[in-house]
JSON list of C-alpha atoms in Angstrom, two decimals:
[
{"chain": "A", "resi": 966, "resn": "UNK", "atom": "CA", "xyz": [-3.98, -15.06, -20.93]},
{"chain": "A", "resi": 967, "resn": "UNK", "atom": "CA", "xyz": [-7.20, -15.02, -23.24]},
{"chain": "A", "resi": 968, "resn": "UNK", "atom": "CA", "xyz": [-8.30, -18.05, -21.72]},
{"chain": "A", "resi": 969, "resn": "UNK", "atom": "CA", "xyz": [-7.84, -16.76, -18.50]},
{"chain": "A", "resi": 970, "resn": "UNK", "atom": "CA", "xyz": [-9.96, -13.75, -19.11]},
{"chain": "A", "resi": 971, "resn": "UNK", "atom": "CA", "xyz": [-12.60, -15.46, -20.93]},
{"chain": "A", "resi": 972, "resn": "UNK", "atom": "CA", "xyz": [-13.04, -17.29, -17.74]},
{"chain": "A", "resi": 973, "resn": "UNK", "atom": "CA", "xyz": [-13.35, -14.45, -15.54]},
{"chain": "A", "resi": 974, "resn": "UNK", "atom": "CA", "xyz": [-16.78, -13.09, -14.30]},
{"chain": "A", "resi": 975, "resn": "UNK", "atom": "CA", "xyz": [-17.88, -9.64, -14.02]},
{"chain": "A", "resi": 976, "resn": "UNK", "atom": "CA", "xyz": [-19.03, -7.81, -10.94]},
{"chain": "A", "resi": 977, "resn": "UNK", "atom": "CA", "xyz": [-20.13, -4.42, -10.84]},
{"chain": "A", "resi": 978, "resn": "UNK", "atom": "CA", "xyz": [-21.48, -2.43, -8.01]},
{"chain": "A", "resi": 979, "resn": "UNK", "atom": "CA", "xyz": [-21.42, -5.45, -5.98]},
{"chain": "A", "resi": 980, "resn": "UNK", "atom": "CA", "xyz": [-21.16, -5.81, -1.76]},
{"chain": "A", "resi": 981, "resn": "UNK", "atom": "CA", "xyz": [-19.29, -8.62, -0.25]},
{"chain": "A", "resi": 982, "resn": "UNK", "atom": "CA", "xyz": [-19.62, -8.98, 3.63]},
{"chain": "A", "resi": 983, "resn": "UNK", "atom": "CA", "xyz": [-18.56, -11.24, 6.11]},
{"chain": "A", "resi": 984, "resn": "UNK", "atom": "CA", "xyz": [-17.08, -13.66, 3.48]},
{"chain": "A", "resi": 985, "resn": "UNK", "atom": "CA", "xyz": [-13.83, -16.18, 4.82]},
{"chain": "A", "resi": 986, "resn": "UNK", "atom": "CA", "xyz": [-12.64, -16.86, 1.52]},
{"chain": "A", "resi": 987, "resn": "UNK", "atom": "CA", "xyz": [-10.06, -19.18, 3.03]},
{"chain": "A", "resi": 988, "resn": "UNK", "atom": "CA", "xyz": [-12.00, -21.73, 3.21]},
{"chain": "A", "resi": 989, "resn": "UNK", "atom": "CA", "xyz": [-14.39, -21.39, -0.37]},
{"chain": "A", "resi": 990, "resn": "UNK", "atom": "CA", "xyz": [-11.51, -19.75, -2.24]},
{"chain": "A", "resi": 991, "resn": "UNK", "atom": "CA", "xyz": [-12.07, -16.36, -4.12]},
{"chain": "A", "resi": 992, "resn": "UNK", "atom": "CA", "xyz": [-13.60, -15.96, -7.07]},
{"chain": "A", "resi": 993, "resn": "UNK", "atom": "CA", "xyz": [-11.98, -15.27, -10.79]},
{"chain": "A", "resi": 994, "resn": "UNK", "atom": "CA", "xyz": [-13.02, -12.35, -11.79]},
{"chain": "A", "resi": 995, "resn": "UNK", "atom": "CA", "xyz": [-13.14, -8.95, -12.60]},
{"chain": "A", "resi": 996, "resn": "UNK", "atom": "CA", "xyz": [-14.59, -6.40, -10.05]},
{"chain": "A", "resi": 997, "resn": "UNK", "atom": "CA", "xyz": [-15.68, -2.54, -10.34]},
{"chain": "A", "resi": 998, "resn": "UNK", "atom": "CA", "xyz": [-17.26, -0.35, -8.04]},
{"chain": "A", "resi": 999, "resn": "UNK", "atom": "CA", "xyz": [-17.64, -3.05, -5.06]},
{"chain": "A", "resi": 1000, "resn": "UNK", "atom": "CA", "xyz": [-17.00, -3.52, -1.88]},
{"chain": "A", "resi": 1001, "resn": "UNK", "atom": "CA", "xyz": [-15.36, -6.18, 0.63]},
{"chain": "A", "resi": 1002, "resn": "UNK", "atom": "CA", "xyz": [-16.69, -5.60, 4.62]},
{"chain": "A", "resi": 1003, "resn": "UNK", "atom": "CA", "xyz": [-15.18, -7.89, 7.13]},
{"chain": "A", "resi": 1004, "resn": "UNK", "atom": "CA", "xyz": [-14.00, -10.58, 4.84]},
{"chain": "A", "resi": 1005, "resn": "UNK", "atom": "CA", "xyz": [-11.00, -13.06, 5.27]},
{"chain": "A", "resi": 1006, "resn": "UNK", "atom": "CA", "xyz": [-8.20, -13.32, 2.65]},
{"chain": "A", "resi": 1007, "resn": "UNK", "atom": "CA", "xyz": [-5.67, -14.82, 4.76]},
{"chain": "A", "resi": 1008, "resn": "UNK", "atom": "CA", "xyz": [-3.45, -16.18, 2.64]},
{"chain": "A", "resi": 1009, "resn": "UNK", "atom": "CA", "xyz": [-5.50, -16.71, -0.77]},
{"chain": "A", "resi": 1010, "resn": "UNK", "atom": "CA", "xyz": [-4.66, -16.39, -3.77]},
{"chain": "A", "resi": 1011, "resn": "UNK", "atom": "CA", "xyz": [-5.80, -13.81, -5.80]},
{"chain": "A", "resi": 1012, "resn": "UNK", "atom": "CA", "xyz": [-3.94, -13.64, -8.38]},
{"chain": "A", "resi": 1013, "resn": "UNK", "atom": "CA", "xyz": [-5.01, -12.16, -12.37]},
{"chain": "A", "resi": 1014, "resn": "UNK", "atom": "CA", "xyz": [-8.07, -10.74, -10.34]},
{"chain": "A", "resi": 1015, "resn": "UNK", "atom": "CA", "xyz": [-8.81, -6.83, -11.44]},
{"chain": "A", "resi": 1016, "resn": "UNK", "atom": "CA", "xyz": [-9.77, -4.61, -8.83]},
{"chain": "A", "resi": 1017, "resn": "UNK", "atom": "CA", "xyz": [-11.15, -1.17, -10.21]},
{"chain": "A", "resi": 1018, "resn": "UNK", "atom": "CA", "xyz": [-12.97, 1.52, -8.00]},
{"chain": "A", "resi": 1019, "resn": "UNK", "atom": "CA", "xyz": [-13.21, -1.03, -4.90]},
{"chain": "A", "resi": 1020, "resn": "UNK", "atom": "CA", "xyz": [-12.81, -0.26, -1.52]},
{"chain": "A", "resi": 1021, "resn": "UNK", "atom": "CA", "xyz": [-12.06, -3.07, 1.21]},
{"chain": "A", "resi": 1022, "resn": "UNK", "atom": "CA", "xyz": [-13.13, -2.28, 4.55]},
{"chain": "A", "resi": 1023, "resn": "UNK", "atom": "CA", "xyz": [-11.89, -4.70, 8.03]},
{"chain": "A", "resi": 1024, "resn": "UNK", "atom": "CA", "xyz": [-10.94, -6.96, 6.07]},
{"chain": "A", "resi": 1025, "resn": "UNK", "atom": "CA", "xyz": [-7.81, -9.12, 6.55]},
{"chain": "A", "resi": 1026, "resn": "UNK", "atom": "CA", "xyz": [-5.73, -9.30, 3.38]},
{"chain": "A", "resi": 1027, "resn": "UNK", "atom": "CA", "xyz": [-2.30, -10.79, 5.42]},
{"chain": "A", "resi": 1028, "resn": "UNK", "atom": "CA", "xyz": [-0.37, -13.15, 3.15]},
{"chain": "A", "resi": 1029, "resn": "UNK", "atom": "CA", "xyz": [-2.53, -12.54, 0.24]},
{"chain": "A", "resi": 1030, "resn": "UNK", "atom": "CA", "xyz": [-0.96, -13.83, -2.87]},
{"chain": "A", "resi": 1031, "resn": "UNK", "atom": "CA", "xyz": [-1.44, -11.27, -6.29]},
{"chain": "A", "resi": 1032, "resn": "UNK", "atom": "CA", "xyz": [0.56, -11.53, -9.02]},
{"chain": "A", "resi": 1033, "resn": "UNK", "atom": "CA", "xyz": [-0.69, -10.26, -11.91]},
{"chain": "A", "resi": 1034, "resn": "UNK", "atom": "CA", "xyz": [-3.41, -8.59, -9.59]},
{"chain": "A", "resi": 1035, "resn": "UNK", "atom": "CA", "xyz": [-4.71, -4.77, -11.20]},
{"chain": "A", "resi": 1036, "resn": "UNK", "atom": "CA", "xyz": [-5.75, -2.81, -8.02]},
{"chain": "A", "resi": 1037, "resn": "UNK", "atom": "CA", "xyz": [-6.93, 0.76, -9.94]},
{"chain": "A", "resi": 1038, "resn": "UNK", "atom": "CA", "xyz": [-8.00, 3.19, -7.63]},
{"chain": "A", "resi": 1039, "resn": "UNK", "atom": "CA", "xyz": [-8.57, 1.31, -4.64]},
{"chain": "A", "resi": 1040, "resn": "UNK", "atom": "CA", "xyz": [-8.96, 1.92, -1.32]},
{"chain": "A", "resi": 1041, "resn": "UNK", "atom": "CA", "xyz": [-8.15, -0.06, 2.03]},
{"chain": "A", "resi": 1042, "resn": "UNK", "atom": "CA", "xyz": [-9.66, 1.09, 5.44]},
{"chain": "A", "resi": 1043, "resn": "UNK", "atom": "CA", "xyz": [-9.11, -0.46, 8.35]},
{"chain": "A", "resi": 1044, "resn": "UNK", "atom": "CA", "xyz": [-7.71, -3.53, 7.00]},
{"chain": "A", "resi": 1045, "resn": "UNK", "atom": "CA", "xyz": [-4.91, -5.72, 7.51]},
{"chain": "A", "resi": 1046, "resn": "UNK", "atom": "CA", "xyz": [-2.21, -6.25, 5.24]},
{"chain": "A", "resi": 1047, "resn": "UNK", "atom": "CA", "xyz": [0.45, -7.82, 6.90]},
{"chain": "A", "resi": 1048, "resn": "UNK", "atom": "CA", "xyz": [3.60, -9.10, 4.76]},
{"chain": "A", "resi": 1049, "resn": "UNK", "atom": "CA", "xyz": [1.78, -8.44, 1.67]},
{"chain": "A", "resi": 1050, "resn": "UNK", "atom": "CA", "xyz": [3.77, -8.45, -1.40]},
{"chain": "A", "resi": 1051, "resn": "UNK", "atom": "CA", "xyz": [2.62, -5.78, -3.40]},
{"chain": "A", "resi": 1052, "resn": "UNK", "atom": "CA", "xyz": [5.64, -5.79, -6.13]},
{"chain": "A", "resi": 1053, "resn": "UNK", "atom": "CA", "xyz": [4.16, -8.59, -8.06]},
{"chain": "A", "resi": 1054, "resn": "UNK", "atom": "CA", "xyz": [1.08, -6.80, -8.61]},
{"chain": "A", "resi": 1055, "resn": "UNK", "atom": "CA", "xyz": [-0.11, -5.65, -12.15]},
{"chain": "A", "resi": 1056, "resn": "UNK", "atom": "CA", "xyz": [1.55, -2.07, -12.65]},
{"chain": "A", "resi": 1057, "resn": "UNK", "atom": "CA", "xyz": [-1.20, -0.85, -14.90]},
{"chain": "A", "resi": 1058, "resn": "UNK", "atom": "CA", "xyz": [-2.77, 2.25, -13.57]},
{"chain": "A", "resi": 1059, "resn": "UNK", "atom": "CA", "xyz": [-1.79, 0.79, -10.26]},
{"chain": "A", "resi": 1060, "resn": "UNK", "atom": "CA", "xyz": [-3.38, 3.80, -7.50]},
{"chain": "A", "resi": 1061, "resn": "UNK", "atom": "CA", "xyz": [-4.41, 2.95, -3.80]},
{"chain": "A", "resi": 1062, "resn": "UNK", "atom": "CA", "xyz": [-4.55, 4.70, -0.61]},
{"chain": "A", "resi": 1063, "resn": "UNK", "atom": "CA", "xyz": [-4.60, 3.19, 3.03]},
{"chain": "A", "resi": 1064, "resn": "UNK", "atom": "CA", "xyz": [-6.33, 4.27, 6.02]},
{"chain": "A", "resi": 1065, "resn": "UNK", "atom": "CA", "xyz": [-5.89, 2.88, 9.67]},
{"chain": "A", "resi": 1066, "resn": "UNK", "atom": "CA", "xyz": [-4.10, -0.40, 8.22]},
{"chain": "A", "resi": 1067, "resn": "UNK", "atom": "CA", "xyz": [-2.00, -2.64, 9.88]},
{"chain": "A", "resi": 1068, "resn": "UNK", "atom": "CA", "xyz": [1.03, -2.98, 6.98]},
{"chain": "A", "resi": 1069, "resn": "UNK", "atom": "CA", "xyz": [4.00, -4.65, 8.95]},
{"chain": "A", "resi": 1070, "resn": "UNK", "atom": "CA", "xyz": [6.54, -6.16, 6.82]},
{"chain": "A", "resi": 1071, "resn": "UNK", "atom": "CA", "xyz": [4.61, -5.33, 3.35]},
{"chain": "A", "resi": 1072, "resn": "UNK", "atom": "CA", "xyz": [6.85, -4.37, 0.44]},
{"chain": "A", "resi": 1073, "resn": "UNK", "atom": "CA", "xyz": [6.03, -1.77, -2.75]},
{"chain": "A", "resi": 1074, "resn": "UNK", "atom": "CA", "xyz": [9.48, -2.41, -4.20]},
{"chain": "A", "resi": 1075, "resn": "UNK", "atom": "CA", "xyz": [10.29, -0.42, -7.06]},
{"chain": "A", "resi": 1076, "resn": "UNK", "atom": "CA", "xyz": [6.24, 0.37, -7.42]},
{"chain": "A", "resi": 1077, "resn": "UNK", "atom": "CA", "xyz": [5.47, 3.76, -8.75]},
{"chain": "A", "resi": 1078, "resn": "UNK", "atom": "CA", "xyz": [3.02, 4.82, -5.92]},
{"chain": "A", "resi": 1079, "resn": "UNK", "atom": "CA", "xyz": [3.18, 8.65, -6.80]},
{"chain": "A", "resi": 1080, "resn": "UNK", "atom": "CA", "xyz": [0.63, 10.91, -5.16]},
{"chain": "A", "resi": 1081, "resn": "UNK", "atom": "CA", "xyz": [-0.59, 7.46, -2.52]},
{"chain": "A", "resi": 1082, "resn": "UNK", "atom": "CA", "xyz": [-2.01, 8.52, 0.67]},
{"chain": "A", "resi": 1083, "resn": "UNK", "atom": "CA", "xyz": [-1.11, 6.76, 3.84]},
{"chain": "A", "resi": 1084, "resn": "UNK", "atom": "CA", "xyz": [-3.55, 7.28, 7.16]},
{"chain": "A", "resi": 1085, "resn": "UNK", "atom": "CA", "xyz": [-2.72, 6.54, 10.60]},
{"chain": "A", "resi": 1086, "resn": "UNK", "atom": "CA", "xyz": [-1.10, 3.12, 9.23]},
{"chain": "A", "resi": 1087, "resn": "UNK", "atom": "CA", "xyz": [1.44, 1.09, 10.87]},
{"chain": "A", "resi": 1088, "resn": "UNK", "atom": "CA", "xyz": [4.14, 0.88, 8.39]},
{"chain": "A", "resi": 1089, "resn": "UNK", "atom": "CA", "xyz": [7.10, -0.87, 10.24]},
{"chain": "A", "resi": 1090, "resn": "UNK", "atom": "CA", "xyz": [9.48, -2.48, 8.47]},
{"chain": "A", "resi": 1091, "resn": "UNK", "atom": "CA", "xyz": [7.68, -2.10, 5.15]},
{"chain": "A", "resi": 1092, "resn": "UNK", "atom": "CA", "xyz": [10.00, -1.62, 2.05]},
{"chain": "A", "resi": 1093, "resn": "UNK", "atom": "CA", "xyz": [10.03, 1.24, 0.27]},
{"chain": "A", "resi": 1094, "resn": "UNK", "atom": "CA", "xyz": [13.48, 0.54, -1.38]},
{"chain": "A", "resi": 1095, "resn": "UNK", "atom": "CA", "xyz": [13.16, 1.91, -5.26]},
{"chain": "A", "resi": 1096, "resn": "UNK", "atom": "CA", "xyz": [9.89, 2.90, -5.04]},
{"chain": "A", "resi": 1097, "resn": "UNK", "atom": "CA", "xyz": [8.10, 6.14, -6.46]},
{"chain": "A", "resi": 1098, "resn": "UNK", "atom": "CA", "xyz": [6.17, 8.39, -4.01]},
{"chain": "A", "resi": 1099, "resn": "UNK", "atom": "CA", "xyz": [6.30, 11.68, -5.34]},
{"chain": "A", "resi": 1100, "resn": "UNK", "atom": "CA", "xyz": [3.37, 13.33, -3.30]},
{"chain": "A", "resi": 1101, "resn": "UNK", "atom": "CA", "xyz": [2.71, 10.56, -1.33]},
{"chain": "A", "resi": 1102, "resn": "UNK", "atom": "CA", "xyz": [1.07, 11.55, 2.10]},
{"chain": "A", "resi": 1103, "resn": "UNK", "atom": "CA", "xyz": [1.94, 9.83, 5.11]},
{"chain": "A", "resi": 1104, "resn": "UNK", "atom": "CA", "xyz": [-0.26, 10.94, 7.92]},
{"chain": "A", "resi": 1105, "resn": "UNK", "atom": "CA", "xyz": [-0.04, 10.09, 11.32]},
{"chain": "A", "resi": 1106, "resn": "UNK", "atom": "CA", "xyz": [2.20, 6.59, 10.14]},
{"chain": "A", "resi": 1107, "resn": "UNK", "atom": "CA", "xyz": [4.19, 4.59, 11.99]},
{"chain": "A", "resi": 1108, "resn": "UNK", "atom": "CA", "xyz": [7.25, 4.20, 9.63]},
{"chain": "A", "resi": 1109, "resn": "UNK", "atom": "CA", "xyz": [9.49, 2.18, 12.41]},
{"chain": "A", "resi": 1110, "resn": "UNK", "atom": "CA", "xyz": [12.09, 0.55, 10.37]},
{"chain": "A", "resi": 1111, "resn": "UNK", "atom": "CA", "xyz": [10.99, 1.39, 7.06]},
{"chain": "A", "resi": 1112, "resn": "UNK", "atom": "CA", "xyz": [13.30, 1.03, 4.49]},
{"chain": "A", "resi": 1113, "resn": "UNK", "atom": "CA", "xyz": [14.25, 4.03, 2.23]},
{"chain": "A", "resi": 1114, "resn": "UNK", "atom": "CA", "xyz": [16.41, 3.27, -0.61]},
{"chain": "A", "resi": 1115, "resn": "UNK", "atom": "CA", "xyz": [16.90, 5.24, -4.13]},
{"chain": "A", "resi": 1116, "resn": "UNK", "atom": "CA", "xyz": [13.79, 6.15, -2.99]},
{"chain": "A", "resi": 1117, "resn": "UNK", "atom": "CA", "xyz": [11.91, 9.41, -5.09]},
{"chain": "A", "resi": 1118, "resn": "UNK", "atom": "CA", "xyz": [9.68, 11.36, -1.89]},
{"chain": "A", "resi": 1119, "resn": "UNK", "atom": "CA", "xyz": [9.79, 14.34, -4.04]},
{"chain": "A", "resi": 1120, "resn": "UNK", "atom": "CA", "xyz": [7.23, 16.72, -2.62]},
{"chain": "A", "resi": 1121, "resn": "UNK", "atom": "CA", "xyz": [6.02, 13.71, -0.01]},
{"chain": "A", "resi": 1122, "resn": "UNK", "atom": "CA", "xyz": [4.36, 14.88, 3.46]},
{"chain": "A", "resi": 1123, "resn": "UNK", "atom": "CA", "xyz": [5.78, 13.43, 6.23]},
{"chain": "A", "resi": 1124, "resn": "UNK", "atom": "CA", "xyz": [4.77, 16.57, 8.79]},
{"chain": "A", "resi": 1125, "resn": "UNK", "atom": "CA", "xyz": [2.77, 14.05, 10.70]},
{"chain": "A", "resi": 1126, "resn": "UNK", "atom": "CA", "xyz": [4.56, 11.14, 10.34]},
{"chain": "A", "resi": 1127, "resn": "UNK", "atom": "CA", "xyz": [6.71, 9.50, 13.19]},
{"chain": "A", "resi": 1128, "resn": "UNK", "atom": "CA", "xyz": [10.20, 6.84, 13.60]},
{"chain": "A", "resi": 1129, "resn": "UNK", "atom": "CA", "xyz": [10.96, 7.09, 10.52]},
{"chain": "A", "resi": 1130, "resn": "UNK", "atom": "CA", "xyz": [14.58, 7.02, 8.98]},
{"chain": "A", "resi": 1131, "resn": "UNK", "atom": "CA", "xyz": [15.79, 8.96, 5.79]},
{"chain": "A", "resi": 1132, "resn": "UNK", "atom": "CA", "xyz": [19.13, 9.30, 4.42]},
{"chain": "A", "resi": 1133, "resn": "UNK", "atom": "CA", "xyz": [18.61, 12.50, 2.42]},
{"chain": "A", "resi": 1134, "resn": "UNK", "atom": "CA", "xyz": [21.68, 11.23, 0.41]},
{"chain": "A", "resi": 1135, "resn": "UNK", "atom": "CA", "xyz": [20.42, 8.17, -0.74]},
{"chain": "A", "resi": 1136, "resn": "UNK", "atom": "CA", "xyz": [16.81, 9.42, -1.34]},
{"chain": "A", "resi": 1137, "resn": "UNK", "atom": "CA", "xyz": [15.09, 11.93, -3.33]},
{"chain": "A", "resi": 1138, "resn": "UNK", "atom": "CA", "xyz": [13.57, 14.53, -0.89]},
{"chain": "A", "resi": 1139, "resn": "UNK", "atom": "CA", "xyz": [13.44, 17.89, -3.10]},
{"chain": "A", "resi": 1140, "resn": "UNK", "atom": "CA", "xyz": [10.58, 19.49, -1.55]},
{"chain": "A", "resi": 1141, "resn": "UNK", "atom": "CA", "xyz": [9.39, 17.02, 0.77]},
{"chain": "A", "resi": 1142, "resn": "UNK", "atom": "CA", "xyz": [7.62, 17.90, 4.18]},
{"chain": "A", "resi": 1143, "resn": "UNK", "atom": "CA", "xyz": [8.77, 17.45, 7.63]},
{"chain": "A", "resi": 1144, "resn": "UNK", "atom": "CA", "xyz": [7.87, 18.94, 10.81]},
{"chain": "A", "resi": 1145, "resn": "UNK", "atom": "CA", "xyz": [10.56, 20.06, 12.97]},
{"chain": "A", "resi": 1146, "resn": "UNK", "atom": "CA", "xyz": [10.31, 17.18, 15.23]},
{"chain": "A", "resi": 1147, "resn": "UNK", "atom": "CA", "xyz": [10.31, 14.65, 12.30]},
{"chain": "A", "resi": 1148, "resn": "UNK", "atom": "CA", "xyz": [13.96, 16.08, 11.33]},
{"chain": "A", "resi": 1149, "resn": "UNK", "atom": "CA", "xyz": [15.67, 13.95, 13.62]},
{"chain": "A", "resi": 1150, "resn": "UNK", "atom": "CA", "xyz": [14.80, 10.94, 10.91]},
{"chain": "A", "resi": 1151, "resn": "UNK", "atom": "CA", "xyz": [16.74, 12.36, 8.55]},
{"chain": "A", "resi": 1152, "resn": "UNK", "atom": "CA", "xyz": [19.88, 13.32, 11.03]},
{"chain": "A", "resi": 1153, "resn": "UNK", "atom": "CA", "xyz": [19.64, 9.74, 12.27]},
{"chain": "A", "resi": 1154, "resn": "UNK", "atom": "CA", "xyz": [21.85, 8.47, 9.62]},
{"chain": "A", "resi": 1155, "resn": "UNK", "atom": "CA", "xyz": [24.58, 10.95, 10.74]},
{"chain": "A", "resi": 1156, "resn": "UNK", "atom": "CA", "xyz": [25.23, 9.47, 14.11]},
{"chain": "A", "resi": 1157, "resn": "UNK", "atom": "CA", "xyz": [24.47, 12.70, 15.99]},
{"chain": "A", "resi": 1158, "resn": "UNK", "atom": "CA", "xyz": [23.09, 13.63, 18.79]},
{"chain": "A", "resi": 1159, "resn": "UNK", "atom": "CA", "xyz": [20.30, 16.65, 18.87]},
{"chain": "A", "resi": 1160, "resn": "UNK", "atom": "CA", "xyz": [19.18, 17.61, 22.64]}
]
């Protein structure tokens, strides 16, 4: 690991635009303060990279490989992240928040994500199973098959949230939010019918 980092440059304050790193590969290195604009990470690797203050902006991130990868307060707008597997990533003061991404199919297993805010996102069938979002705010998300397992969404917001499905029994919602519309994702499990 102390070879790796010896080999990794710095880059502070930086902005990277219009970039398809698929086809030069992405650089080893650590990055603070910069940003990505309508670059291509389709399926690269970027792994051991750290991440620290960055924001990433239309960029598509699908099938992006990162273990080992330290995203530290980071933000994603209008980016997406399709099937991205976030589990491997380096826990380490591990914060980032999502607005108007396209998530299908990504997974934060067992992540702690506590206090992560989710805006107008798709979110089907993303997996949630294990994972900690205490305070997490998911507003105006699309959580269509999103799987909630041993699950902590103490105190989450889901008032504006929409197809989601929550077994209160199987969860952790002690002071979570819901709208009264959004109760019929947490009766689903019941097999009931509300008219």
């Amino acid at each position: 690991m102390a070879i790796l980092q010896a080999m990794m440059e710095s880059y502070y304050d930086q902005t990277f635009e219009n970039i398809d790193y698929t086809e030069k590969g992405f650089p080893n290195g650590e990055f603070e303060s910069c940003s990505f604009k309508n670059c291509l990470f389709t399926g690269v690797n970027v792994s051991h990279r750290i991440f620290m203050d960055c924001v990433f902006v239309d960029c598509d991130f699908s099938g992006v490989k990162i273990g080992d990868t330290a995203f530290k307060n980071v933000k994603f707008s209008g980016c997406k992240l399709m099937g991205v597997d976030f589990t491997s990533c380096n826990k380490f003061l591990l914060e980032m928040h999502f607005d108007q991404c396209l998530m299908n199919l990504t997974s934060f297993y067992q992540l702690k994500l506590k206090g992560t805010t989710f805006k107008n996102c798709s979110l089907e069938e993303v997996d949630f199973v294990e994972t900690d979002l205490t305070e997490a705010k998911f507003l105006e998300c699309n959580l269509t098959k999103a799987q909630f397992d041993r699950t902590n969404l103490e105190k989450a917001d889901f008032r504006t949230a929409h197809h989601f499905s929550i077994n209160p029994h199987t969860n952790k919602v002690a002071k979570a939010r819901f709208s009264k519309e959004g109760l019929i994702g947490l009766l689903d499990v019941f097999n009931i019918r509300v008219d």
